[in-house]
Coordinates of C-alpha atoms in Angstrom, one line a residue:
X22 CA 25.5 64.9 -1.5
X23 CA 25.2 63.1 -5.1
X24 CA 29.1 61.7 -5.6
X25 CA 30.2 62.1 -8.9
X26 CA 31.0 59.0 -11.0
X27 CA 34.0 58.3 -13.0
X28 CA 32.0 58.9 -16.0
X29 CA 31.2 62.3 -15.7
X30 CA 35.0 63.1 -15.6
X31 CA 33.7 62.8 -19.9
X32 CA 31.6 66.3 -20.3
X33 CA 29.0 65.9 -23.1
X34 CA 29.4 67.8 -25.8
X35 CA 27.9 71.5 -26.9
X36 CA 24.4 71.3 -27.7
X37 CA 23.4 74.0 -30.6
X38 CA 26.9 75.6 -29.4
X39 CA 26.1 76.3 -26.1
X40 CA 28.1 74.5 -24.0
X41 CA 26.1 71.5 -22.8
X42 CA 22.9 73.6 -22.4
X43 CA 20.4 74.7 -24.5
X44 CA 20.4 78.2 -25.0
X45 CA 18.1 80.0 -22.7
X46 CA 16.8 82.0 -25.9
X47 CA 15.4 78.7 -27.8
X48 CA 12.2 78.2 -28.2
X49 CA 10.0 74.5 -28.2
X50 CA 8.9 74.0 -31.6
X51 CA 4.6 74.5 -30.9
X52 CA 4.6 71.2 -32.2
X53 CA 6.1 67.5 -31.9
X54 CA 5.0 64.5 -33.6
X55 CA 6.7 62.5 -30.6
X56 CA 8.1 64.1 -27.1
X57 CA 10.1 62.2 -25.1
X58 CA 9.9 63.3 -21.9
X59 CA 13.7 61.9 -20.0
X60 CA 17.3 62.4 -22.2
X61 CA 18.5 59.6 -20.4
X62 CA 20.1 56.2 -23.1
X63 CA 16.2 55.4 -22.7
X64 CA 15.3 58.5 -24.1
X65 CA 17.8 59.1 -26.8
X66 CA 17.5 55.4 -28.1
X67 CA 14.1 55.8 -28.2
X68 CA 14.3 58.8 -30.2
X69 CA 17.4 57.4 -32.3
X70 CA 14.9 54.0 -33.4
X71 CA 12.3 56.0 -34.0
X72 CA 14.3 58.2 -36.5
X73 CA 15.5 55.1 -37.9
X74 CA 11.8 53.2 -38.2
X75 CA 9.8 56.1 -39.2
X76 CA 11.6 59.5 -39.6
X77 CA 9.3 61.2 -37.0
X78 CA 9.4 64.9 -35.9
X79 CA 10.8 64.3 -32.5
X80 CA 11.7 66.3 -29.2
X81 CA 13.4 65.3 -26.2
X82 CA 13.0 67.2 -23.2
X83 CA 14.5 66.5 -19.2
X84 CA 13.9 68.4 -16.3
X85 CA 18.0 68.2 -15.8
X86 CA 21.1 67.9 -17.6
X87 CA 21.5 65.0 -20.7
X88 CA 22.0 61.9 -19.5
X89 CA 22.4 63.5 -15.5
X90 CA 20.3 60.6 -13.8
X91 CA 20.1 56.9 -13.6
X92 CA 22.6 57.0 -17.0
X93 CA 25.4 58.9 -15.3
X94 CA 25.3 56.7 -12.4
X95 CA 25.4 53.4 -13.5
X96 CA 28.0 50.7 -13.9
X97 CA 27.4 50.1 -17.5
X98 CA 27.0 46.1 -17.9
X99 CA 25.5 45.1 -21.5
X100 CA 24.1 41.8 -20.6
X101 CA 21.1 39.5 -20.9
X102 CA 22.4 38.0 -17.9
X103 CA 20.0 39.3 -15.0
X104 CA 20.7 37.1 -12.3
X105 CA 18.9 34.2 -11.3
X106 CA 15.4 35.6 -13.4
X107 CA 15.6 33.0 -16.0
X108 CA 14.9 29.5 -14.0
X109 CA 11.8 32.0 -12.3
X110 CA 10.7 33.5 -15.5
X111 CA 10.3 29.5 -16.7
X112 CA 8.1 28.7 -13.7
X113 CA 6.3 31.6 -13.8
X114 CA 5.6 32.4 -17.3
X115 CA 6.2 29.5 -19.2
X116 CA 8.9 29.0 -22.1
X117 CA 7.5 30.9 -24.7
X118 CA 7.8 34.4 -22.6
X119 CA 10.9 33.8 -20.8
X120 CA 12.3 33.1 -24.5
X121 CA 11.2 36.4 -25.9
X122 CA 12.6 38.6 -22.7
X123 CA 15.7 36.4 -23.6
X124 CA 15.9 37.3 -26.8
X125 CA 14.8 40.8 -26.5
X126 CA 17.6 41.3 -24.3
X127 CA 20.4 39.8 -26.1
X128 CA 19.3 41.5 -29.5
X129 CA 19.6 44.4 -27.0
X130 CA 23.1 43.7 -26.8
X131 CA 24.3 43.3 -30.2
X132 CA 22.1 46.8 -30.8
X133 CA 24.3 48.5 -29.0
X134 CA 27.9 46.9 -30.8
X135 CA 26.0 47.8 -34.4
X136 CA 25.5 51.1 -33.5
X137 CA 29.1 52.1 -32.0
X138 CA 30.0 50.8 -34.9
X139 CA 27.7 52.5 -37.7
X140 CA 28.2 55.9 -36.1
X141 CA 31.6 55.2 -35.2
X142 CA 31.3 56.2 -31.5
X143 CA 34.6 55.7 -29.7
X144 CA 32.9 54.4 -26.4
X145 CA 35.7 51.8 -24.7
X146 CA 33.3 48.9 -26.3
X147 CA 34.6 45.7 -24.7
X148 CA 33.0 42.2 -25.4
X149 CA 33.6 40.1 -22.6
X150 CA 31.9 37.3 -21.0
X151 CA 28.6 37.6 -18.1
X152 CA 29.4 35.6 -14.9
X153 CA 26.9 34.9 -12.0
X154 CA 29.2 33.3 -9.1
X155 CA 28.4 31.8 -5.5
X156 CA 30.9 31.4 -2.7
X157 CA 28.8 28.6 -1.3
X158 CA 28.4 25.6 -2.3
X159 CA 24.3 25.2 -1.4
X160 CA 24.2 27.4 -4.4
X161 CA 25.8 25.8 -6.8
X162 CA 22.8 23.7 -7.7
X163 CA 21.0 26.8 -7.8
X164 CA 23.2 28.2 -10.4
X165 CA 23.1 24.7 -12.5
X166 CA 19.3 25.3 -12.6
X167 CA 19.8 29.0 -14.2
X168 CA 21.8 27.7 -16.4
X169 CA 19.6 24.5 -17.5
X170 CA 16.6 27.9 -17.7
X171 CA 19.6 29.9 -20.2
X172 CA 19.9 27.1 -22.5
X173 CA 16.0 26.5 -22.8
X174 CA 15.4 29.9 -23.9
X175 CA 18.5 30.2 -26.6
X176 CA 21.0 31.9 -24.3
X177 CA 24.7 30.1 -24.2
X178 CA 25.7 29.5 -20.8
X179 CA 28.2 27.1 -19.5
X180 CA 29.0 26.2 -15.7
X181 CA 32.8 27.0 -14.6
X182 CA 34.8 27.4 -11.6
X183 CA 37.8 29.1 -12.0
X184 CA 37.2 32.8 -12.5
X185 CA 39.8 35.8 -12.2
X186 CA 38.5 36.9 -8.8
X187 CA 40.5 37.3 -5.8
X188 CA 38.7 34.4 -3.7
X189 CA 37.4 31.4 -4.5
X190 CA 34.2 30.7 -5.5
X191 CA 32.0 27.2 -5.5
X192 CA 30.5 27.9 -9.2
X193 CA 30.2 30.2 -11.5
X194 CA 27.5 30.3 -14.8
X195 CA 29.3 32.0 -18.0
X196 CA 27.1 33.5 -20.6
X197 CA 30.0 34.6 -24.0
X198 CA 29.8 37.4 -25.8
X199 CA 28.0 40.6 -23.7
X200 CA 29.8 43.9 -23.5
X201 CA 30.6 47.0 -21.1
X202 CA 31.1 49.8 -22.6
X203 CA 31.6 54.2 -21.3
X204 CA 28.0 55.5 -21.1
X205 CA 28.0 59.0 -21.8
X206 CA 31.0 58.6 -24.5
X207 CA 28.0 56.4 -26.3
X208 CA 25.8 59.2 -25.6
X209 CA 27.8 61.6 -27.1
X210 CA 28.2 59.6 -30.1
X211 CA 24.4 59.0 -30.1
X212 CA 23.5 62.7 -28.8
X213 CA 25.8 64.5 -32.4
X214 CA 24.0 62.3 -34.6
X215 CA 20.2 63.1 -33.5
X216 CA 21.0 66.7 -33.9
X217 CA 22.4 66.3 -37.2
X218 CA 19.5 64.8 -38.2
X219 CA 16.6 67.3 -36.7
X220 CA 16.2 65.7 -33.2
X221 CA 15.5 68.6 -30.9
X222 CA 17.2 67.8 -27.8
X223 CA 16.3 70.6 -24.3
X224 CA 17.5 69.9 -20.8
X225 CA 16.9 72.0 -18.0
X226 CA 13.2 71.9 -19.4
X227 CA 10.9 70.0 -16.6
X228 CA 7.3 68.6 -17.6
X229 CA 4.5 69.6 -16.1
X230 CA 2.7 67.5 -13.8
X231 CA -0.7 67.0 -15.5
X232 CA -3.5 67.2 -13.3
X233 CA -6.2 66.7 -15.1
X234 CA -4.6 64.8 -18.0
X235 CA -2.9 66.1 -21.0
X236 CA -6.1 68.1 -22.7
X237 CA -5.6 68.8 -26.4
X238 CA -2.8 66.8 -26.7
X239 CA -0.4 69.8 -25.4
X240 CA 1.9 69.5 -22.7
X241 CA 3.2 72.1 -20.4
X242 CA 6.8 72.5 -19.6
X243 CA 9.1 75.5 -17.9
X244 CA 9.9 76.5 -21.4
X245 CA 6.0 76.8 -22.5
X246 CA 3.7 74.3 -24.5
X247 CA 4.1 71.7 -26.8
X248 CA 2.0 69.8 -28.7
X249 CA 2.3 66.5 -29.9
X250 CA 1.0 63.1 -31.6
X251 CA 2.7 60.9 -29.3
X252 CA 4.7 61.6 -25.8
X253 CA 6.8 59.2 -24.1
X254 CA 7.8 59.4 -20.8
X255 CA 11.5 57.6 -19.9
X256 CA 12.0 59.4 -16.7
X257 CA 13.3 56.0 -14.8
X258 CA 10.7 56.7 -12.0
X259 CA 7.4 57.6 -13.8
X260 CA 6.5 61.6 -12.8
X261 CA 3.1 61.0 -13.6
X262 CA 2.7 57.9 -11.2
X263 CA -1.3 58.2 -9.6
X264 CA -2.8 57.1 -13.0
X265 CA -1.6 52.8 -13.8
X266 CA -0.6 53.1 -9.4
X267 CA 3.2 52.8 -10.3
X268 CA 3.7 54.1 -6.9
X269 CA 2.2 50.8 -5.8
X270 CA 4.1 48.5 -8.3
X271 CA 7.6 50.4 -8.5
X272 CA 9.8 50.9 -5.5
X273 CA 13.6 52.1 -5.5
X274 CA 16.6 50.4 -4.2
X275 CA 20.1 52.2 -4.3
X276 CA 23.8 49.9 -4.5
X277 CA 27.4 51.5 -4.0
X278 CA 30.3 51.6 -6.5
X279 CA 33.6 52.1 -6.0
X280 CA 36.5 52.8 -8.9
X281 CA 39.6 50.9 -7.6
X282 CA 42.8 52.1 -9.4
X283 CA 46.4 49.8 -8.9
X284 CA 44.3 46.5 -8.9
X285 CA 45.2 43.5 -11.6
X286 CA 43.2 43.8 -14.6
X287 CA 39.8 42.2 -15.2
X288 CA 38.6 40.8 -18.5
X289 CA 35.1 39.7 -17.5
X290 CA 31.5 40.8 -15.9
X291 CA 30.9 39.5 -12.7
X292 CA 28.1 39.1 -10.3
X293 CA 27.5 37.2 -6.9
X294 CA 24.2 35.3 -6.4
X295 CA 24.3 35.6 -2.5
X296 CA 23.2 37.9 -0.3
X297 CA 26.5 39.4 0.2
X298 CA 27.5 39.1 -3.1
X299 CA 29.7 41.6 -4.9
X300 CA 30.2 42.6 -8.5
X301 CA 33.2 43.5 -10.3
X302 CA 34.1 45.0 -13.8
X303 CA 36.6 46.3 -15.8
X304 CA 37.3 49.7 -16.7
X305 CA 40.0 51.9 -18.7
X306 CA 41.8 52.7 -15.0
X307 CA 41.0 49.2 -12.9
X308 CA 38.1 48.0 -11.5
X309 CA 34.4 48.8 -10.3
X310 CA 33.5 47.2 -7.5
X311 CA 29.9 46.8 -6.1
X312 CA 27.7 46.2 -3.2
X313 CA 25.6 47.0 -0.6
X314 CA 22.5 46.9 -2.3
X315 CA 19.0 47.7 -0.1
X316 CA 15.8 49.3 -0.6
X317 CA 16.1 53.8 -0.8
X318 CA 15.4 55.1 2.8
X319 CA 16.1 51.8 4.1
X320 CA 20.6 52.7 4.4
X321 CA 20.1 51.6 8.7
X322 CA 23.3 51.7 10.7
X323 CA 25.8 50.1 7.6
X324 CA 28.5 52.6 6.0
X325 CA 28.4 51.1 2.7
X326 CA 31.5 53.2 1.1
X327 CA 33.4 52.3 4.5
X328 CA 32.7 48.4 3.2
X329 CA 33.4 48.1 0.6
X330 CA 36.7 50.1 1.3
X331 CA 37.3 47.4 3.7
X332 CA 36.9 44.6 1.4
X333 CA 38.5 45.9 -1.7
X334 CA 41.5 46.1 0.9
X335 CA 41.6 42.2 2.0
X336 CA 41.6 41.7 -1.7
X337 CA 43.5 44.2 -3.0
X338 CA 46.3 45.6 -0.3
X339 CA 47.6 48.4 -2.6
X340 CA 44.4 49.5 -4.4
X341 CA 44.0 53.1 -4.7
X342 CA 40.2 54.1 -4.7
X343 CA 39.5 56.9 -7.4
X344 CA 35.8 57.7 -6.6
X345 CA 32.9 56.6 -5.5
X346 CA 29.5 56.7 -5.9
X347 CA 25.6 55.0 -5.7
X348 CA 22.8 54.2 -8.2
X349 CA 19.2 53.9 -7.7
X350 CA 17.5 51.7 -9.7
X351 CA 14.1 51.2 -9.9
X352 CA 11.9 47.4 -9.6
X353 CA 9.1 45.6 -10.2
X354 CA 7.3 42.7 -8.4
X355 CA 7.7 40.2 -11.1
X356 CA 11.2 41.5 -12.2
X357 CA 10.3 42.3 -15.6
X358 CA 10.3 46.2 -16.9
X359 CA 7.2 48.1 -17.5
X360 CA 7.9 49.2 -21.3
X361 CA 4.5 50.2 -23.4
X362 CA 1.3 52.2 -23.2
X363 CA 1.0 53.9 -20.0
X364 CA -1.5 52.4 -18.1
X365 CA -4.9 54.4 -17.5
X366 CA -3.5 57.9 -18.8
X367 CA -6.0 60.6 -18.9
X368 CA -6.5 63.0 -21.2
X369 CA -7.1 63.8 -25.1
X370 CA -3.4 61.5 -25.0
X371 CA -4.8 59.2 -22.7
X372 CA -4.0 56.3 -25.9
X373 CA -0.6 57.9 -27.3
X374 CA 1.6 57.7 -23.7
X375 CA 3.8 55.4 -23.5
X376 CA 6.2 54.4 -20.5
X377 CA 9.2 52.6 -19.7
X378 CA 10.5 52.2 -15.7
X379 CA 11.1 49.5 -13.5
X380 CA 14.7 48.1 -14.8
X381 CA 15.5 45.9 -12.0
X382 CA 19.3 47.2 -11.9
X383 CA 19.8 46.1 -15.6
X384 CA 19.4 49.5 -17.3
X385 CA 21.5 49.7 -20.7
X386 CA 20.5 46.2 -21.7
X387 CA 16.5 47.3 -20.9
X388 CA 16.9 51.4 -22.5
X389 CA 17.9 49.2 -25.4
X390 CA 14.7 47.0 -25.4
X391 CA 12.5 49.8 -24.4
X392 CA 13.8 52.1 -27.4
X393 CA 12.6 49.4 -29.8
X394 CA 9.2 48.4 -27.9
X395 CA 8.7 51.9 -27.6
X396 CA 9.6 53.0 -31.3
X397 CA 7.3 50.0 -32.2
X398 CA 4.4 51.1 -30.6
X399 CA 4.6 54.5 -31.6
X400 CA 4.5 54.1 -35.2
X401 CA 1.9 51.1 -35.0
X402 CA 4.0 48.5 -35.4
X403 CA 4.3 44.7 -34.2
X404 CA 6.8 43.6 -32.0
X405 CA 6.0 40.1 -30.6
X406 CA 7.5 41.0 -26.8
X407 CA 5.0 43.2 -26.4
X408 CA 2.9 41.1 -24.1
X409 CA 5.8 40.1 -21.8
X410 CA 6.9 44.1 -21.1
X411 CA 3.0 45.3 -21.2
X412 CA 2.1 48.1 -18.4
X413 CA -1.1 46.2 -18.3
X414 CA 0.1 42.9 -17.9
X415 CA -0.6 40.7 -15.1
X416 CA 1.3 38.1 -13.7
X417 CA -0.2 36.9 -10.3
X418 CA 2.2 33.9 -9.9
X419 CA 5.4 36.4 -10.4
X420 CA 4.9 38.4 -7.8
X421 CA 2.3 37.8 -5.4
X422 CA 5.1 37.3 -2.8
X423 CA 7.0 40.5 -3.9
X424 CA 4.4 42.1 -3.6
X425 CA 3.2 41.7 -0.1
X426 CA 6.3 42.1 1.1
X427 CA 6.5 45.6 -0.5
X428 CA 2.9 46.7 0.5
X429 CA 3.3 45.7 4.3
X430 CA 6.7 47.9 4.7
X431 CA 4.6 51.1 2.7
X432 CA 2.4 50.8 5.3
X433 CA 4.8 50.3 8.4
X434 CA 6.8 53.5 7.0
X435 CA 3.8 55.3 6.7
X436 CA 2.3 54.5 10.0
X437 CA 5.9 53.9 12.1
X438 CA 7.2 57.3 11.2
X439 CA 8.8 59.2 13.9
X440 CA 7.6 56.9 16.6
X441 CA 11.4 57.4 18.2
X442 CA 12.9 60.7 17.7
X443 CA 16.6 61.4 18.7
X444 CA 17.6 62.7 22.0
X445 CA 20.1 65.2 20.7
X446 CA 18.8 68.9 21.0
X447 CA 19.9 71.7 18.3
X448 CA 23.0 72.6 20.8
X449 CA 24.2 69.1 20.6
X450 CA 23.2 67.6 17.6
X451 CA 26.4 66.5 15.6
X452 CA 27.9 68.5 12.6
X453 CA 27.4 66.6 9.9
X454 CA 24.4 64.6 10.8
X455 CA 20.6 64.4 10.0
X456 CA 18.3 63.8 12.7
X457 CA 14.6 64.0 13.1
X458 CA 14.5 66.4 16.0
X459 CA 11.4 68.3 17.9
X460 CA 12.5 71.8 17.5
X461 CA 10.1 74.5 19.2
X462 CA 7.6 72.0 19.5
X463 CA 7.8 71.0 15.9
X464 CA 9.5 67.5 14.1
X465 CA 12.0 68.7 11.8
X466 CA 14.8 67.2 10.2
X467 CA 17.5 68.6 10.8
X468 CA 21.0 69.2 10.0
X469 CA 24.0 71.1 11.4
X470 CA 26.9 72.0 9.2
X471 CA 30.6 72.9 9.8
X472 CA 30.0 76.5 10.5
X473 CA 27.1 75.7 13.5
X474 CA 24.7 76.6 11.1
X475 CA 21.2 74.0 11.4
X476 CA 19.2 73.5 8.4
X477 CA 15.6 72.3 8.9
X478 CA 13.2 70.2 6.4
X479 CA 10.1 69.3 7.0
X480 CA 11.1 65.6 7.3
X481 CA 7.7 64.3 5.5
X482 CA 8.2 63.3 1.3
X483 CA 6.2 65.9 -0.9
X484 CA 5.3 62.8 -3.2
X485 CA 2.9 60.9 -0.9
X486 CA 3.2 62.0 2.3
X487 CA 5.8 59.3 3.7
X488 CA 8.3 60.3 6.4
X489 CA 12.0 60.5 5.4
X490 CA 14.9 58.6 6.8
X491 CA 18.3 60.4 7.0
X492 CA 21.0 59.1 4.7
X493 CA 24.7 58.9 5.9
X494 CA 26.5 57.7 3.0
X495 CA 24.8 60.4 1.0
X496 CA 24.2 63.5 3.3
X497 CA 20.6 63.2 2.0
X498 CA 17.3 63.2 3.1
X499 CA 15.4 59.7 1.7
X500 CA 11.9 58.6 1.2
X501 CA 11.5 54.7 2.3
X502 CA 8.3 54.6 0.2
X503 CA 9.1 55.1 -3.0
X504 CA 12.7 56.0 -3.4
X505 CA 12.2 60.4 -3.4
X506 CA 15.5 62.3 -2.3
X507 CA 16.2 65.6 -1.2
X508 CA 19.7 67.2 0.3
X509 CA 19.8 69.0 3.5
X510 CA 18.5 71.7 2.5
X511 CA 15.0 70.2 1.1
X512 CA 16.6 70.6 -2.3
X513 CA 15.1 67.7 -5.0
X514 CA 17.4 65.2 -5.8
X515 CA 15.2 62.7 -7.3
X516 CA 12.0 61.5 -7.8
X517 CA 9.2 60.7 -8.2
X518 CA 8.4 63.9 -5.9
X519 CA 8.5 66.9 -8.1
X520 CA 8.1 69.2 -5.4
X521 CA 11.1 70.2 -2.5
X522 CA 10.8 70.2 1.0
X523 CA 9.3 72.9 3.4
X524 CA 12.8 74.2 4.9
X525 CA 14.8 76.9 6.8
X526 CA 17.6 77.3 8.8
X527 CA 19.0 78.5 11.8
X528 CA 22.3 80.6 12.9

């Protein structure tokens, strides 16, 4: 099962008066000058920049609820402060390019605090401080080298060592003045004011996959056709991922949150270099605490919920935890988004689709920079960053190593599948689990709830044909290609299938 986060405790707002939906009578307009395909904060800010650059017709459409992905989901750090990518982006790219992701990112920030403020969105905007931190101190050199790479590309960063966590730590790198804020309270904000000013906004409305490109410039959606100048497609994982091979340069990793009530306040950001590293925020209750990161269908034996439960409780004895939940985020070899045209799109739009995906777990600060590449690029303007985000770009020295690592595990997923299966039969598999099983001389995956009953899936992902891995922290059936999940009843969770599992179920 999806947990809920403590931001959806906030419901979003009516849209046209229909409590949160579009009403199943509206129609699409037969025509768009832009559709943005994805109402995530990508989406909308993308739609709210171009209002403000160019005063296009625009249309936002999402196969689910507004802002119900990635946005819902994630712990809402506003921060140019992306781990240890600076130092690398230096080596890698040079100066000149690390400076303008730098300064792309930390415009990103103050984008955000100008327009809380301009539409007056009561969001639980709080400027704080950005904190990497290492508990050993091997690292600590490592960290004075990030924050050499911060000062060379015009970011403030200072080395400390006391911080307000609960242990000690060897070093810690400080960047001033980035934020956290309540994502869908900014959505909100950001959602009244597109409609006021002509943004049509329909969830519940999924895209099409296009086969043979998008002829005519029309789109197909479960609501009918659209037309349109321009479509954008912020759908975190691209939908459309054959043409550009983003299924070869995009994987999926999820990370565990927990909401700790009865803890001592937090001011700052915090976020630990090592490989068991934790991160910690503040919120209007306690704290966030977070962890467990790996790649999606790659969860193994580890109950992450059950660790970090275990920690928080060394640290904090009388910590209440309020909820709990995971994020996927998707990333890229060279740890830099994909924001611009899309990549070898077919079709009479083949040059007006435009992409953004691959956020490398810092998705507010990069919806932000995507909404003004984006906006740029649809109206034919400049921006000089352009080269750095660019679909097309290619950076061999970035990610040659990422990259082989990624390709060799595709191919031992594909090829390893099912080479053990579980022993259990359907009399004595356990209530409550998922296991690849040979059922009547078929692999299945199945899954036996509470009342006896067995649900089975075809236990193979309907994006490319990788087999699945069984979730426990989730109750979900996971693809350990590309990130795909589906609940126990071959029900979509995620993409970038689009299509659920083959499935039944036994009494």
């Amino acid at each position: 099962m999806d947990y809920p986060s403590i931001w959806q405790d906030f419901k979003l707002p009516a849209i046209a008066g229909a409590g949160g939906e579009a009403p199943p009578s509206s129609r699409l307009p037969e025509k768009t000058d832009v559709l943005i395909i994805g109402a995530g904060l990508c989406g909308l800010l993308t739609a709210y920049r171009l209002l403000e650059k160019g005063g296009a017709a625009v249309t936002v459409i999402d196969a689910g609820p507004l802002c119900g992905g990635a946005t819902s989901h994630t712990t809402a750090k506003i921060t140019a402060q992306h781990g240890l990518l600076y130092d690398r982006l230096i080596q890698g790219l040079g100066r000149e390019k690390a400076w303008l992701y730098a300064q792309a990112n930390a415009g990103a920030v103050e984008e955000y605090v100008r327009i809380a403020g301009q539409l007056a969105i009561d969001c639980e905007l709080h400027r704080c401080s950005s904190v990497l931190y290492t508990t050993r101190g091997k690292e600590k050199k490592t960290l004075e080298r990030e924050g050499e790479a911060c000062l060379r590309v015009g970011l403030p960063a200072a080395m400390e060592r006391q911080t307000e966590l609960p242990f000690a730590v060897a070093g810690s790198l400080w960047m001033e003045n980035q934020a956290c804020f309540h994502p869908l309270k900014f959505a909100a904000g950001l959602i009244g004011h597109l409609e006021r000013a002509g943004v049509r906004l329909f969830p519940h409305t999924r895209a099409e996959h296009p086969k043979d490109g998008w002829r005519e410039g029309v789109v197909h959606t479960s609501r009918g056709k659209i037309a349109a100048d321009a479509v954008v497609v912020a759908t975190h994982f691209p939908f459309m991922d054959k043409p550009g091979f983003y299924f070869a340069r995009v994987w999926q990793e999820r990370s565990y949150v927990l909401a700790l009530r009865n803890v001592p306040e937090l001011e700052h950001l915090y976020y630990g270099i090592d490989d068991d590293g934790y991160s910690f925020r503040p919120w209007a209750h306690g704290i966030l605490l977070g962890g467990g990161g790996h790649k999606s269908g790659h969860e193994g034996k580890t109950r992450h919920y059950e660790r970090l439960e275990a920690v928080s409780g060394q640290w904090f004895p009388y910590r209440e935890a309020a909820a709990q939940w995971s994020a996927q985020d998707c990333m890229t070899h060279d740890g830099i988004p994909y924001i611009g045209r899309y990549r070898q799109a077919e079709g009479a739009l083949s040059s007006r689709v435009f992409v953004a995906t691959g956020f490398n777990k810092w998705g507010m600060t990069s919806s932000m920079v995507a909404a003004d590449l984006l906006s740029d690029a649809v109206l034919g303007g400049e921006n000089e960053a352009e080269q750095v985000f660019s679909p097309s770009r290619f950076n061999p020295g970035m990610k040659a190593k990422s990259f082989l690592a990624e390709s060799a595990d595709m191919l031992a997923n594909y090829i390893g599948g099912y080479i053990e299966l579980a022993a259990d039969t359907a009399e004595t598999l356990p209530v409550g689990v998922g296991k690849v099983l040979t059922l009547e001389g078929r692999k299945v995956g199945a899954y036996k709830d509470t009342d006896g009953t067995i649900y089975t899936v075809n236990p193979v992902c309907t994006h490319l044909g990788c087999p699945l891995e069984w979730n426990a922290d989730e109750g979900s059936w996971d693809c350990p290609c590309h990130g795909s999940r589906y609940d126990y009843t071959g029900r979509l969770l995620s993409g970038p299938a689009i299509e659920p599992l083959e499935s039944g179920r036994r009494d």
